[in-house]
PDB file of C-alpha atoms in Angstrom:
ATOM      1  CA  MET A   1      -0.285  -0.008  -0.018  1.00 47.00           C
ATOM      2  CA  LYS A   2       2.891   2.094   1.276  1.00 48.00           C
ATOM      3  CA  PHE A   3       5.198   1.657  -2.287  1.00 46.00           C
ATOM      4  CA  ASN A   4       1.259   2.138  -4.167  1.00 55.00           C
ATOM      5  CA  ARG A   5       0.543   5.688  -2.898  1.00 52.00           C
ATOM      6  CA  ARG A   6       4.521   6.302  -3.506  1.00 53.00           C
ATOM      7  CA  VAL A   7       3.783   5.277  -6.636  1.00 46.00           C
ATOM      8  CA  LEU A   8       0.463   7.278  -6.959  1.00 44.00           C
ATOM      9  CA  SER A   9       1.928  10.770  -5.537  1.00 49.00           C
ATOM     10  CA  HIS A  10       5.522  10.547  -8.085  1.00 46.00           C
ATOM     11  CA  LEU A  11       2.588  10.470 -11.114  1.00 43.00           C
ATOM     12  CA  PHE A  12       0.945  13.016 -10.174  1.00 46.00           C
ATOM     13  CA  ALA A  13       3.539  15.260  -8.452  1.00 47.00           C
ATOM     14  CA  GLY A  14       4.973  14.433 -12.544  1.00 47.00           C
ATOM     15  CA  ALA A  15       1.507  15.062 -14.073  1.00 47.00           C
ATOM     16  CA  ILE A  16       1.703  18.019 -12.433  1.00 44.00           C
ATOM     17  CA  LEU A  17       4.559  19.878 -13.639  1.00 43.00           C
ATOM     18  CA  ALA A  18       3.968  18.307 -17.563  1.00 44.00           C
ATOM     19  CA  PHE A  19       0.976  20.968 -16.601  1.00 42.00           C
ATOM     20  CA  ALA A  20       2.734  22.996 -15.958  1.00 40.00           C
ATOM     21  CA  CYS A  21       5.036  23.174 -18.795  1.00 37.00           C
ATOM     22  CA  THR A  22       3.010  22.745 -21.327  1.00 38.00           C
ATOM     23  CA  ALA A  23       0.689  26.068 -19.372  1.00 39.00           C
ATOM     24  CA  ILE A  24       4.377  28.047 -20.001  1.00 37.00           C
ATOM     25  CA  VAL A  25       4.927  26.883 -23.135  1.00 40.00           C
ATOM     26  CA  ALA A  26       1.070  27.496 -24.643  1.00 47.00           C
ATOM     27  CA  GLN A  27       1.260  31.383 -22.513  1.00 56.00           C
ATOM     28  CA  GLU A  28       5.104  31.854 -24.302  1.00 67.00           C
ATOM     29  CA  SER A  29       3.537  30.238 -28.069  1.00 80.00           C
ATOM     30  CA  SER A  30       0.590  33.057 -27.521  1.00 87.00           C
ATOM     31  CA  ILE A  31       2.338  35.865 -26.026  1.00 90.00           C
ATOM     32  CA  ASN A  32       4.711  35.680 -29.150  1.00 90.00           C
ATOM     33  CA  ARG A  33       2.168  34.695 -31.649  1.00 90.00           C
ATOM     34  CA  ASP A  34       0.332  38.096 -30.132  1.00 90.00           C
ATOM     35  CA  LEU A  35       3.826  40.329 -30.432  1.00 91.00           C
ATOM     36  CA  LYS A  36       4.028  39.269 -34.159  1.00 91.00           C
ATOM     37  CA  SER A  37       1.036  40.385 -35.454  1.00 89.00           C
ATOM     38  CA  ALA A  38       2.355  43.982 -33.763  1.00 87.00           C
ATOM     39  CA  PHE A  39       6.098  44.254 -35.062  1.00 90.00           C
ATOM     40  CA  GLU A  40       8.334  42.131 -38.141  1.00 91.00           C
ATOM     41  CA  ARG A  41      11.016  41.932 -35.201  1.00 92.00           C
ATOM     42  CA  TYR A  42      11.149  41.676 -31.693  1.00 93.00           C
ATOM     43  CA  GLU A  43      13.200  40.687 -28.420  1.00 93.00           C
ATOM     44  CA  LEU A  44      10.806  39.576 -25.350  1.00 93.00           C
ATOM     45  CA  THR A  45      13.003  40.122 -21.949  1.00 92.00           C
ATOM     46  CA  GLU A  46      12.045  40.313 -18.372  1.00 92.00           C
ATOM     47  CA  VAL A  47      13.129  43.295 -16.824  1.00 90.00           C
ATOM     48  CA  ARG A  48      13.125  42.779 -12.925  1.00 82.00           C
ATOM     49  CA  LEU A  49      14.206  46.132 -11.119  1.00 78.00           C
ATOM     50  CA  PRO A  50      15.170  45.917  -7.697  1.00 70.00           C
ATOM     51  CA  GLU A  51      12.787  48.024  -5.248  1.00 72.00           C
ATOM     52  CA  SER A  52      16.427  49.848  -3.860  1.00 68.00           C
ATOM     53  CA  ALA A  53      17.161  50.915  -6.746  1.00 66.00           C
ATOM     54  CA  VAL A  54      14.636  53.003  -7.793  1.00 69.00           C
ATOM     55  CA  GLU A  55      13.669  54.535  -4.465  1.00 76.00           C
ATOM     56  CA  SER A  56      17.616  55.107  -5.176  1.00 82.00           C
ATOM     57  CA  GLY A  57      17.105  57.556  -7.681  1.00 88.00           C
ATOM     58  CA  SER A  58      19.324  55.360 -10.197  1.00 90.00           C
ATOM     59  CA  LEU A  59      18.951  52.510 -12.539  1.00 90.00           C
ATOM     60  CA  THR A  60      21.370  50.468 -14.467  1.00 92.00           C
ATOM     61  CA  LEU A  61      19.615  47.569 -17.000  1.00 93.00           C
ATOM     62  CA  ARG A  62      20.503  45.102 -19.436  1.00 94.00           C
ATOM     63  CA  LEU A  63      18.661  45.061 -22.896  1.00 94.00           C
ATOM     64  CA  PRO A  64      19.530  42.458 -25.223  1.00 92.00           C
ATOM     65  CA  THR A  65      19.289  44.488 -28.880  1.00 91.00           C
ATOM     66  CA  GLY A  66      19.530  41.766 -31.428  1.00 80.00           C
ATOM     67  CA  GLY A  67      22.449  39.356 -30.598  1.00 83.00           C
ATOM     68  CA  ARG A  68      23.611  42.634 -28.195  1.00 88.00           C
ATOM     69  CA  THR A  69      23.787  43.042 -24.760  1.00 92.00           C
ATOM     70  CA  GLU A  70      23.185  46.795 -24.189  1.00 94.00           C
ATOM     71  CA  THR A  71      23.573  48.235 -19.994  1.00 94.00           C
ATOM     72  CA  LEU A  72      21.982  51.350 -19.843  1.00 95.00           C
ATOM     73  CA  ARG A  73      22.949  53.747 -17.423  1.00 95.00           C
ATOM     74  CA  LEU A  74      20.050  56.264 -16.222  1.00 95.00           C
ATOM     75  CA  VAL A  75      18.826  58.609 -13.628  1.00 96.00           C
ATOM     76  CA  ARG A  76      15.941  60.101 -11.884  1.00 95.00           C
ATOM     77  CA  HIS A  77      14.554  62.914 -14.561  1.00 96.00           C
ATOM     78  CA  ASP A  78      12.168  65.585 -13.377  1.00 97.00           C
ATOM     79  CA  LEU A  79      10.658  67.497 -15.816  1.00 97.00           C
ATOM     80  CA  ARG A  80       9.130  70.048 -13.055  1.00 98.00           C
ATOM     81  CA  ALA A  81      10.390  73.396 -12.385  1.00 97.00           C
ATOM     82  CA  GLU A  82      11.040  74.407  -8.737  1.00 95.00           C
ATOM     83  CA  ASP A  83       8.012  76.103  -8.449  1.00 95.00           C
ATOM     84  CA  PHE A  84       6.194  74.004 -10.276  1.00 97.00           C
ATOM     85  CA  LEU A  85       2.239  73.766 -10.151  1.00 97.00           C
ATOM     86  CA  ALA A  86      -1.054  71.849 -10.774  1.00 98.00           C
ATOM     87  CA  GLU A  87      -4.602  72.063 -10.533  1.00 98.00           C
ATOM     88  CA  ASP A  88      -7.432  71.046 -11.730  1.00 98.00           C
ATOM     89  CA  THR A  89     -11.021  71.971 -12.404  1.00 98.00           C
ATOM     90  CA  GLY A  90     -14.144  69.861 -11.004  1.00 97.00           C
ATOM     91  CA  PRO A  91     -17.324  70.262  -9.302  1.00 96.00           C
ATOM     92  CA  MET A  92     -15.715  71.326  -6.893  1.00 94.00           C
ATOM     93  CA  GLY A  93     -14.313  74.587  -8.858  1.00 96.00           C
ATOM     94  CA  ARG A  94     -10.394  75.010  -9.064  1.00 97.00           C
ATOM     95  CA  THR A  95      -8.214  72.699  -6.810  1.00 97.00           C
ATOM     96  CA  PRO A  96      -4.304  71.925  -6.586  1.00 97.00           C
ATOM     97  CA  LEU A  97      -3.107  68.729  -6.687  1.00 96.00           C
ATOM     98  CA  ASP A  98      -0.457  67.116  -5.787  1.00 93.00           C
ATOM     99  CA  MET A  99       2.765  66.155  -7.437  1.00 87.00           C
ATOM    100  CA  GLY A 100       3.131  62.974  -7.491  1.00 86.00           C
ATOM    101  CA  ALA A 101       6.232  60.857  -8.165  1.00 89.00           C
ATOM    102  CA  VAL A 102       8.708  61.140 -10.600  1.00 93.00           C
ATOM    103  CA  ASN A 103       9.157  58.210 -12.661  1.00 92.00           C
ATOM    104  CA  THR A 104      10.434  60.278 -15.975  1.00 95.00           C
ATOM    105  CA  PHE A 105      14.957  58.700 -16.489  1.00 96.00           C
ATOM    106  CA  LYS A 106      17.150  59.484 -17.916  1.00 96.00           C
ATOM    107  CA  GLY A 107      21.023  58.571 -19.532  1.00 96.00           C
ATOM    108  CA  SER A 108      22.773  57.137 -21.641  1.00 95.00           C
ATOM    109  CA  VAL A 109      23.785  53.521 -23.130  1.00 95.00           C
ATOM    110  CA  GLU A 110      27.454  51.982 -21.445  1.00 94.00           C
ATOM    111  CA  GLY A 111      30.481  52.117 -24.260  1.00 92.00           C
ATOM    112  CA  VAL A 112      28.565  54.263 -26.914  1.00 91.00           C
ATOM    113  CA  SER A 113      29.288  58.343 -27.261  1.00 89.00           C
ATOM    114  CA  GLY A 114      26.552  60.475 -27.303  1.00 86.00           C
ATOM    115  CA  SER A 115      23.688  58.264 -26.748  1.00 91.00           C
ATOM    116  CA  GLU A 116      20.353  59.159 -24.788  1.00 92.00           C
ATOM    117  CA  ALA A 117      17.974  56.505 -23.213  1.00 95.00           C
ATOM    118  CA  ARG A 118      14.397  57.802 -21.630  1.00 95.00           C
ATOM    119  CA  LEU A 119      12.499  55.994 -19.860  1.00 94.00           C
ATOM    120  CA  THR A 120       9.247  56.187 -17.922  1.00 92.00           C
ATOM    121  CA  LEU A 121       8.606  53.903 -14.958  1.00 89.00           C
ATOM    122  CA  GLY A 122       5.206  53.082 -14.750  1.00 83.00           C
ATOM    123  CA  GLN A 123       2.309  51.035 -13.549  1.00 79.00           C
ATOM    124  CA  LYS A 124       1.937  48.405 -16.726  1.00 81.00           C
ATOM    125  CA  GLY A 125       6.200  48.431 -16.589  1.00 87.00           C
ATOM    126  CA  ILE A 126       8.745  50.327 -18.379  1.00 91.00           C
ATOM    127  CA  GLU A 127       8.527  52.305 -21.582  1.00 90.00           C
ATOM    128  CA  GLY A 128      11.131  54.983 -23.657  1.00 90.00           C
ATOM    129  CA  PHE A 129      13.490  54.527 -25.835  1.00 92.00           C
ATOM    130  CA  PHE A 130      17.488  54.030 -26.286  1.00 94.00           C
ATOM    131  CA  GLU A 131      20.295  54.561 -28.749  1.00 90.00           C
ATOM    132  CA  THR A 132      23.336  52.269 -29.501  1.00 88.00           C
ATOM    133  CA  GLY A 133      26.198  52.236 -32.533  1.00 80.00           C
ATOM    134  CA  SER A 134      22.971  50.445 -33.986  1.00 81.00           C
ATOM    135  CA  GLY A 135      20.116  53.232 -34.441  1.00 87.00           C
ATOM    136  CA  ARG A 136      17.404  53.708 -31.948  1.00 89.00           C
ATOM    137  CA  PHE A 137      15.425  50.744 -30.104  1.00 92.00           C
ATOM    138  CA  PHE A 138      12.494  51.022 -28.128  1.00 91.00           C
ATOM    139  CA  ILE A 139      11.033  49.337 -25.183  1.00 93.00           C
ATOM    140  CA  GLU A 140       7.306  48.778 -23.395  1.00 90.00           C
ATOM    141  CA  PRO A 141       4.867  46.308 -21.295  1.00 91.00           C
ATOM    142  CA  ALA A 142       4.894  43.248 -23.720  1.00 91.00           C
ATOM    143  CA  SER A 143       0.732  43.623 -21.512  1.00 90.00           C
ATOM    144  CA  LYS A 144      -0.304  46.232 -23.580  1.00 87.00           C
ATOM    145  CA  TYR A 145       0.234  44.042 -26.998  1.00 88.00           C
ATOM    146  CA  SER A 146      -0.655  40.615 -25.632  1.00 89.00           C
ATOM    147  CA  THR A 147      -3.055  39.877 -22.020  1.00 88.00           C
ATOM    148  CA  ALA A 148      -0.937  36.786 -21.685  1.00 90.00           C
ATOM    149  CA  ALA A 149       1.891  38.498 -21.146  1.00 90.00           C
ATOM    150  CA  GLY A 150       2.542  39.192 -17.435  1.00 86.00           C
ATOM    151  CA  PRO A 151       4.388  41.744 -15.000  1.00 85.00           C
ATOM    152  CA  GLY A 152       7.985  42.702 -15.856  1.00 87.00           C
ATOM    153  CA  LEU A 153       8.090  41.582 -19.299  1.00 92.00           C
ATOM    154  CA  ALA A 154       9.202  43.518 -22.040  1.00 93.00           C
ATOM    155  CA  VAL A 155       9.046  43.749 -25.617  1.00 93.00           C
ATOM    156  CA  ILE A 156      12.307  45.692 -27.943  1.00 94.00           C
ATOM    157  CA  TYR A 157      12.017  46.166 -31.206  1.00 92.00           C
ATOM    158  CA  ARG A 158      12.991  49.614 -33.996  1.00 90.00           C
ATOM    159  CA  ALA A 159      10.760  51.888 -34.967  1.00 85.00           C
ATOM    160  CA  GLU A 160      10.520  50.222 -38.550  1.00 86.00           C
ATOM    161  CA  ASP A 161       9.842  46.823 -36.903  1.00 88.00           C
ATOM    162  CA  SER A 162       6.766  48.254 -35.505  1.00 83.00           C
ATOM    163  CA  LYS A 163       3.152  47.410 -38.208  1.00 80.00           C
ATOM    164  CA  ASN A 164       1.524  50.563 -36.440  1.00 69.00           C
ATOM    165  CA  GLY A 165      -0.419  51.418 -39.907  1.00 52.00           C
ATOM    166  CA  SER A 166      -1.417  54.848 -37.888  1.00 46.00           C
ATOM    167  CA  GLY A 167       0.597  58.013 -38.445  1.00 39.00           C
ATOM    168  CA  PHE A 168      -0.476  58.600 -34.541  1.00 37.00           C
ATOM    169  CA  TRP A 169       0.572  56.984 -31.885  1.00 36.00           C
ATOM    170  CA  CYS A 170      -1.324  54.762 -29.882  1.00 40.00           C
ATOM    171  CA  GLU A 171      -1.043  53.546 -26.213  1.00 43.00           C
ATOM    172  CA  SER A 172       1.222  51.338 -27.251  1.00 39.00           C
ATOM    173  CA  ASP A 173       4.122  52.651 -30.107  1.00 55.00           C
ATOM    174  CA  ILE A 174       6.308  54.824 -28.404  1.00 64.00           C
ATOM    175  CA  PRO A 175       7.864  55.879 -31.554  1.00 64.00           C
ATOM    176  CA  SER A 176       4.571  57.465 -33.086  1.00 59.00           C
ATOM    177  CA  LYS A 177       4.382  58.801 -29.124  1.00 61.00           C
ATOM    178  CA  ILE A 178       7.155  60.286 -29.917  1.00 62.00           C
ATOM    179  CA  GLU A 179       5.827  61.978 -32.854  1.00 61.00           C
ATOM    180  CA  TYR A 180       2.612  62.863 -31.041  1.00 54.00           C
ATOM    181  CA  GLY A 181       4.197  65.147 -28.354  1.00 57.00           C
ATOM    182  CA  LYS A 182       5.834  67.000 -30.950  1.00 57.00           C
ATOM    183  CA  THR A 183       3.695  68.879 -32.099  1.00 55.00           C
ATOM    184  CA  LEU A 184       4.340  70.865 -28.802  1.00 55.00           C
ATOM    185  CA  ALA A 185       7.514  72.314 -30.465  1.00 53.00           C
ATOM    186  CA  ALA A 186       6.000  72.687 -34.546  1.00 51.00           C
ATOM    187  CA  GLY A 187       6.871  76.207 -32.837  1.00 49.00           C
ATOM    188  CA  SER A 188      10.356  76.010 -32.135  1.00 48.00           C
ATOM    189  CA  ALA A 189      11.894  74.170 -34.643  1.00 44.00           C
ATOM    190  CA  ALA A 190      12.367  76.775 -37.404  1.00 42.00           C
ATOM    191  CA  GLU A 191      13.700  78.801 -33.990  1.00 50.00           C
ATOM    192  CA  ALA A 192      15.701  76.652 -32.698  1.00 44.00           C
ATOM    193  CA  VAL A 193      19.228  77.532 -33.428  1.00 41.00           C
ATOM    194  CA  GLN A 194      22.700  76.207 -32.092  1.00 44.00           C
ATOM    195  CA  SER A 195      23.289  77.092 -28.468  1.00 48.00           C
ATOM    196  CA  LEU A 196      20.803  74.858 -25.884  1.00 49.00           C
ATOM    197  CA  ARG A 197      18.057  76.629 -25.642  1.00 79.00           C
ATOM    198  CA  ARG A 198      14.433  75.699 -22.930  1.00 85.00           C
ATOM    199  CA  ILE A 199      10.903  75.642 -22.873  1.00 88.00           C
ATOM    200  CA  ASP A 200       8.894  76.597 -19.907  1.00 92.00           C
ATOM    201  CA  LEU A 201       5.865  74.469 -21.196  1.00 93.00           C
ATOM    202  CA  ALA A 202       2.827  74.705 -20.460  1.00 96.00           C
ATOM    203  CA  THR A 203      -0.292  71.883 -20.372  1.00 97.00           C
ATOM    204  CA  ASP A 204      -3.366  70.780 -20.026  1.00 98.00           C
ATOM    205  CA  ALA A 205      -6.036  68.083 -20.512  1.00 98.00           C
ATOM    206  CA  ASP A 206      -9.214  68.695 -21.188  1.00 98.00           C
ATOM    207  CA  GLN A 207     -11.572  65.881 -20.063  1.00 98.00           C
ATOM    208  CA  ALA A 208     -11.761  62.997 -22.717  1.00 96.00           C
ATOM    209  CA  TYR A 209      -7.865  62.828 -22.396  1.00 96.00           C
ATOM    210  CA  VAL A 210      -8.360  62.559 -18.288  1.00 98.00           C
ATOM    211  CA  ASN A 211     -11.234  59.735 -19.079  1.00 97.00           C
ATOM    212  CA  ILE A 212      -9.603  57.879 -21.051  1.00 93.00           C
ATOM    213  CA  PHE A 213      -6.817  57.869 -18.347  1.00 93.00           C
ATOM    214  CA  GLY A 214      -8.514  57.805 -14.809  1.00 95.00           C
ATOM    215  CA  SER A 215      -7.789  60.976 -13.128  1.00 96.00           C
ATOM    216  CA  ALA A 216      -5.878  63.771 -13.700  1.00 97.00           C
ATOM    217  CA  ALA A 217      -2.852  62.372 -11.385  1.00 96.00           C
ATOM    218  CA  ALA A 218      -2.738  59.001 -14.270  1.00 94.00           C
ATOM    219  CA  ALA A 219      -3.456  62.107 -16.607  1.00 95.00           C
ATOM    220  CA  ASN A 220      -0.195  64.340 -15.825  1.00 96.00           C
ATOM    221  CA  ALA A 221       1.566  61.435 -15.898  1.00 94.00           C
ATOM    222  CA  GLU A 222       0.604  60.314 -19.386  1.00 90.00           C
ATOM    223  CA  ILE A 223       2.101  63.501 -20.771  1.00 92.00           C
ATOM    224  CA  LEU A 224       5.129  63.997 -18.459  1.00 94.00           C
ATOM    225  CA  SER A 225       6.727  61.212 -19.816  1.00 90.00           C
ATOM    226  CA  ILE A 226       5.554  61.891 -23.463  1.00 87.00           C
ATOM    227  CA  LEU A 227       7.788  65.020 -22.470  1.00 90.00           C
ATOM    228  CA  ASN A 228      10.522  63.562 -21.107  1.00 92.00           C
ATOM    229  CA  MET A 229      10.615  61.375 -24.524  1.00 88.00           C
ATOM    230  CA  VAL A 230      10.099  63.884 -26.290  1.00 86.00           C
ATOM    231  CA  GLU A 231      12.696  66.268 -25.284  1.00 89.00           C
ATOM    232  CA  GLY A 232      15.491  63.019 -25.174  1.00 88.00           C
ATOM    233  CA  THR A 233      14.918  63.170 -29.008  1.00 82.00           C
ATOM    234  CA  PHE A 234      15.099  67.367 -29.279  1.00 78.00           C
ATOM    235  CA  ALA A 235      18.166  67.521 -26.800  1.00 76.00           C
ATOM    236  CA  SER A 236      20.358  65.350 -29.607  1.00 69.00           C
ATOM    237  CA  GLU A 237      18.349  67.290 -32.865  1.00 70.00           C
ATOM    238  CA  LEU A 238      17.112  70.981 -32.112  1.00 72.00           C
ATOM    239  CA  ASN A 239      19.223  70.972 -28.855  1.00 76.00           C
ATOM    240  CA  LEU A 240      16.145  71.596 -26.624  1.00 80.00           C
ATOM    241  CA  THR A 241      15.700  70.958 -23.366  1.00 88.00           C
ATOM    242  CA  ILE A 242      11.676  70.742 -21.877  1.00 91.00           C
ATOM    243  CA  ARG A 243      10.382  72.196 -18.768  1.00 95.00           C
ATOM    244  CA  VAL A 244       7.110  72.369 -16.977  1.00 97.00           C
ATOM    245  CA  THR A 245       5.942  75.250 -15.152  1.00 98.00           C
ATOM    246  CA  PHE A 246       2.254  74.448 -14.299  1.00 98.00           C
ATOM    247  CA  MET A 247       0.052  71.427 -15.835  1.00 99.00           C
ATOM    248  CA  HIS A 248      -4.113  71.996 -15.745  1.00 99.00           C
ATOM    249  CA  THR A 249      -6.468  69.240 -16.224  1.00 99.00           C
ATOM    250  CA  TRP A 250     -11.154  69.365 -15.988  1.00 99.00           C
ATOM    251  CA  THR A 251     -12.934  66.918 -14.618  1.00 98.00           C
ATOM    252  CA  SER A 252     -15.421  68.866 -14.793  1.00 98.00           C
ATOM    253  CA  ALA A 253     -16.550  70.034 -18.164  1.00 98.00           C
ATOM    254  CA  ASP A 254     -13.983  72.247 -20.194  1.00 98.00           C
ATOM    255  CA  PRO A 255     -14.276  74.864 -22.450  1.00 97.00           C
ATOM    256  CA  PHE A 256     -12.612  73.904 -25.384  1.00 97.00           C
ATOM    257  CA  THR A 257     -15.221  73.340 -27.967  1.00 93.00           C
ATOM    258  CA  GLY A 258     -15.301  73.537 -32.301  1.00 91.00           C
ATOM    259  CA  ALA A 259     -16.536  72.121 -34.835  1.00 90.00           C
ATOM    260  CA  ASN A 260     -12.487  71.505 -35.642  1.00 91.00           C
ATOM    261  CA  THR A 261      -9.078  71.927 -34.082  1.00 89.00           C
ATOM    262  CA  SER A 262      -8.614  74.736 -35.562  1.00 90.00           C
ATOM    263  CA  GLN A 263     -11.496  76.411 -33.746  1.00 94.00           C
ATOM    264  CA  MET A 264     -10.502  74.466 -30.155  1.00 94.00           C
ATOM    265  CA  LEU A 265      -7.357  75.955 -30.778  1.00 94.00           C
ATOM    266  CA  ASP A 266      -8.559  79.513 -30.827  1.00 95.00           C
ATOM    267  CA  ALA A 267     -10.662  79.005 -27.446  1.00 97.00           C
ATOM    268  CA  PHE A 268      -8.011  76.907 -25.910  1.00 97.00           C
ATOM    269  CA  ARG A 269      -6.175  80.402 -26.399  1.00 96.00           C
ATOM    270  CA  LEU A 270      -9.280  82.397 -26.193  1.00 97.00           C
ATOM    271  CA  HIS A 271      -9.553  80.788 -21.906  1.00 98.00           C
ATOM    272  CA  TRP A 272      -5.429  80.636 -21.282  1.00 98.00           C
ATOM    273  CA  ASN A 273      -4.892  84.133 -22.326  1.00 97.00           C
ATOM    274  CA  ALA A 274      -7.687  85.556 -19.814  1.00 97.00           C
ATOM    275  CA  ASN A 275      -7.229  83.360 -17.362  1.00 97.00           C
ATOM    276  CA  TYR A 276      -4.228  82.081 -17.484  1.00 97.00           C
ATOM    277  CA  PRO A 277      -1.869  84.614 -18.177  1.00 96.00           C
ATOM    278  CA  VAL A 278       1.484  84.492 -18.611  1.00 94.00           C
ATOM    279  CA  LEU A 279       2.958  86.775 -16.238  1.00 94.00           C
ATOM    280  CA  ASN A 280       1.288  84.980 -13.885  1.00 95.00           C
ATOM    281  CA  TYR A 281       1.415  81.566 -15.059  1.00 96.00           C
ATOM    282  CA  PRO A 282       5.197  82.128 -16.901  1.00 94.00           C
ATOM    283  CA  ARG A 283       5.430  80.403 -20.228  1.00 93.00           C
ATOM    284  CA  THR A 284       6.903  79.449 -23.053  1.00 89.00           C
ATOM    285  CA  ALA A 285       3.816  78.147 -24.522  1.00 90.00           C
ATOM    286  CA  ALA A 286       0.781  76.483 -23.546  1.00 93.00           C
ATOM    287  CA  HIS A 287      -0.394  72.583 -25.085  1.00 93.00           C
ATOM    288  CA  LEU A 288      -3.703  70.926 -24.917  1.00 94.00           C
ATOM    289  CA  PHE A 289      -3.930  67.488 -24.659  1.00 94.00           C
ATOM    290  CA  SER A 290      -7.243  66.214 -26.153  1.00 94.00           C
ATOM    291  CA  GLY A 291      -9.186  63.209 -25.640  1.00 92.00           C
ATOM    292  CA  LYS A 292     -12.102  64.717 -27.757  1.00 92.00           C
ATOM    293  CA  SER A 293     -13.229  63.422 -31.461  1.00 84.00           C
ATOM    294  CA  THR A 294     -12.915  65.622 -33.067  1.00 83.00           C
ATOM    295  CA  ALA A 295      -8.876  66.809 -31.871  1.00 76.00           C
ATOM    296  CA  GLN A 296      -8.151  62.555 -32.454  1.00 71.00           C
ATOM    297  CA  SER A 297      -5.050  61.942 -34.784  1.00 64.00           C
ATOM    298  CA  GLN A 298      -5.066  65.773 -35.080  1.00 73.00           C
ATOM    299  CA  GLY A 299      -2.164  68.080 -34.091  1.00 77.00           C
ATOM    300  CA  ILE A 300      -1.689  72.181 -34.478  1.00 79.00           C
ATOM    301  CA  ALA A 301      -0.474  74.983 -33.480  1.00 77.00           C
ATOM    302  CA  TYR A 302       0.764  77.843 -33.545  1.00 73.00           C
ATOM    303  CA  LEU A 303       3.378  78.499 -36.100  1.00 64.00           C
ATOM    304  CA  GLY A 304       6.377  80.575 -35.337  1.00 59.00           C
ATOM    305  CA  VAL A 305       5.666  82.559 -32.720  1.00 55.00           C
ATOM    306  CA  MET A 306       6.742  80.449 -29.936  1.00 55.00           C
ATOM    307  CA  CYS A 307       9.510  83.798 -29.394  1.00 58.00           C
ATOM    308  CA  SER A 308       7.597  86.210 -31.142  1.00 58.00           C
ATOM    309  CA  ASN A 309       3.868  86.883 -29.328  1.00 71.00           C
ATOM    310  CA  SER A 310       3.474  85.107 -26.223  1.00 79.00           C
ATOM    311  CA  SER A 311      -0.534  84.987 -26.738  1.00 85.00           C
ATOM    312  CA  TYR A 312      -0.479  83.185 -29.101  1.00 87.00           C
ATOM    313  CA  ALA A 313       1.897  80.819 -28.135  1.00 89.00           C
ATOM    314  CA  TYR A 314      -0.678  77.821 -27.717  1.00 91.00           C
ATOM    315  CA  GLY A 315      -0.672  73.917 -29.868  1.00 89.00           C
ATOM    316  CA  ILE A 316      -2.901  70.597 -29.362  1.00 89.00           C
ATOM    317  CA  SER A 317      -2.620  67.479 -29.819  1.00 87.00           C
ATOM    318  CA  GLY A 318      -5.073  64.711 -30.241  1.00 84.00           C
ATOM    319  CA  TYR A 319      -5.105  60.968 -28.752  1.00 84.00           C
ATOM    320  CA  VAL A 320      -5.622  57.981 -30.815  1.00 61.00           C
ATOM    321  CA  SER A 321      -7.427  55.638 -30.574  1.00 46.00           C
ATOM    322  CA  TRP A 322      -6.724  53.023 -33.534  1.00 35.00           C
ATOM    323  CA  ALA A 323      -4.134  50.821 -32.985  1.00 31.00           C
ATOM    324  CA  PRO A 324      -2.804  47.734 -34.022  1.00 26.00           C
ATOM    325  CA  GLY A 325      -4.692  43.898 -33.419  1.00 25.00           C
ATOM    326  CA  LYS A 326      -5.810  43.643 -30.170  1.00 22.00           C
ATOM    327  CA  PHE A 327      -4.697  45.619 -26.905  1.00 25.00           C
ATOM    328  CA  LEU A 328      -6.788  48.348 -27.440  1.00 26.00           C
TER     329      LEU A 328
END
């Protein structure tokens, strides 16, 4: 009887192990199937960040890139000014918002002169980009593309390997997200000079944009993540930096109405000139992040006025809900 029980227990354990292995293989197959629908080529890797490293404000990551392992060294990077303010307009009127944690990082790739790395530690994982001697790579949580991917799994790819056919960003396409964010400085590119320049930026997020991300704090965190990556691109292309002076959100109805983005931009300009004058809210420009259907997939700004006419230094970027596959 004891022998039979022992045999049965071993058989049972073996069956459980076999089932577990089968489940793991099936899960990996499901993840890769989902990723192949979004990318021509990619690397799937596990990223584990020690709490001590995150708390210290410095990170060291080793990431695979096509047969190589690149070492990234980063430090926490707060884009917000020392006198930064955040405010929300909601059912109770205008109320101040907490600053929130700093989740944005910047750094470089070890051994690659002039390289740039920009990452954000979000609730779903790590996202951003880094440059090596062979080009720019993007990293995102694999769970954005596959529901089978657990915490810590990340996908690494090049922009040309993304199957996102849209010209705008979606939740899970970092290269397009950077292009989306560039609208905020559309007027500055032509004005840029070789010396180091800084945009002092104020932002607003309409009610539709806040609703997409679930809260004013989450919307602001998304905006800061976008700006961190955009700054990383401008730092090398235009020698330009971004400092955020003021962030506003709407958790009640906003006044930015219009039949098109041009009318919305006018409404945004008039409201901010009347309620957030430059003298009281110092800035180089103000930018609206909109989730309205009128603005989705679009961006607009007054061009060539950032240095000459602050009363017209405004722009809008519309959220885009389209995304490849099933991750939206």
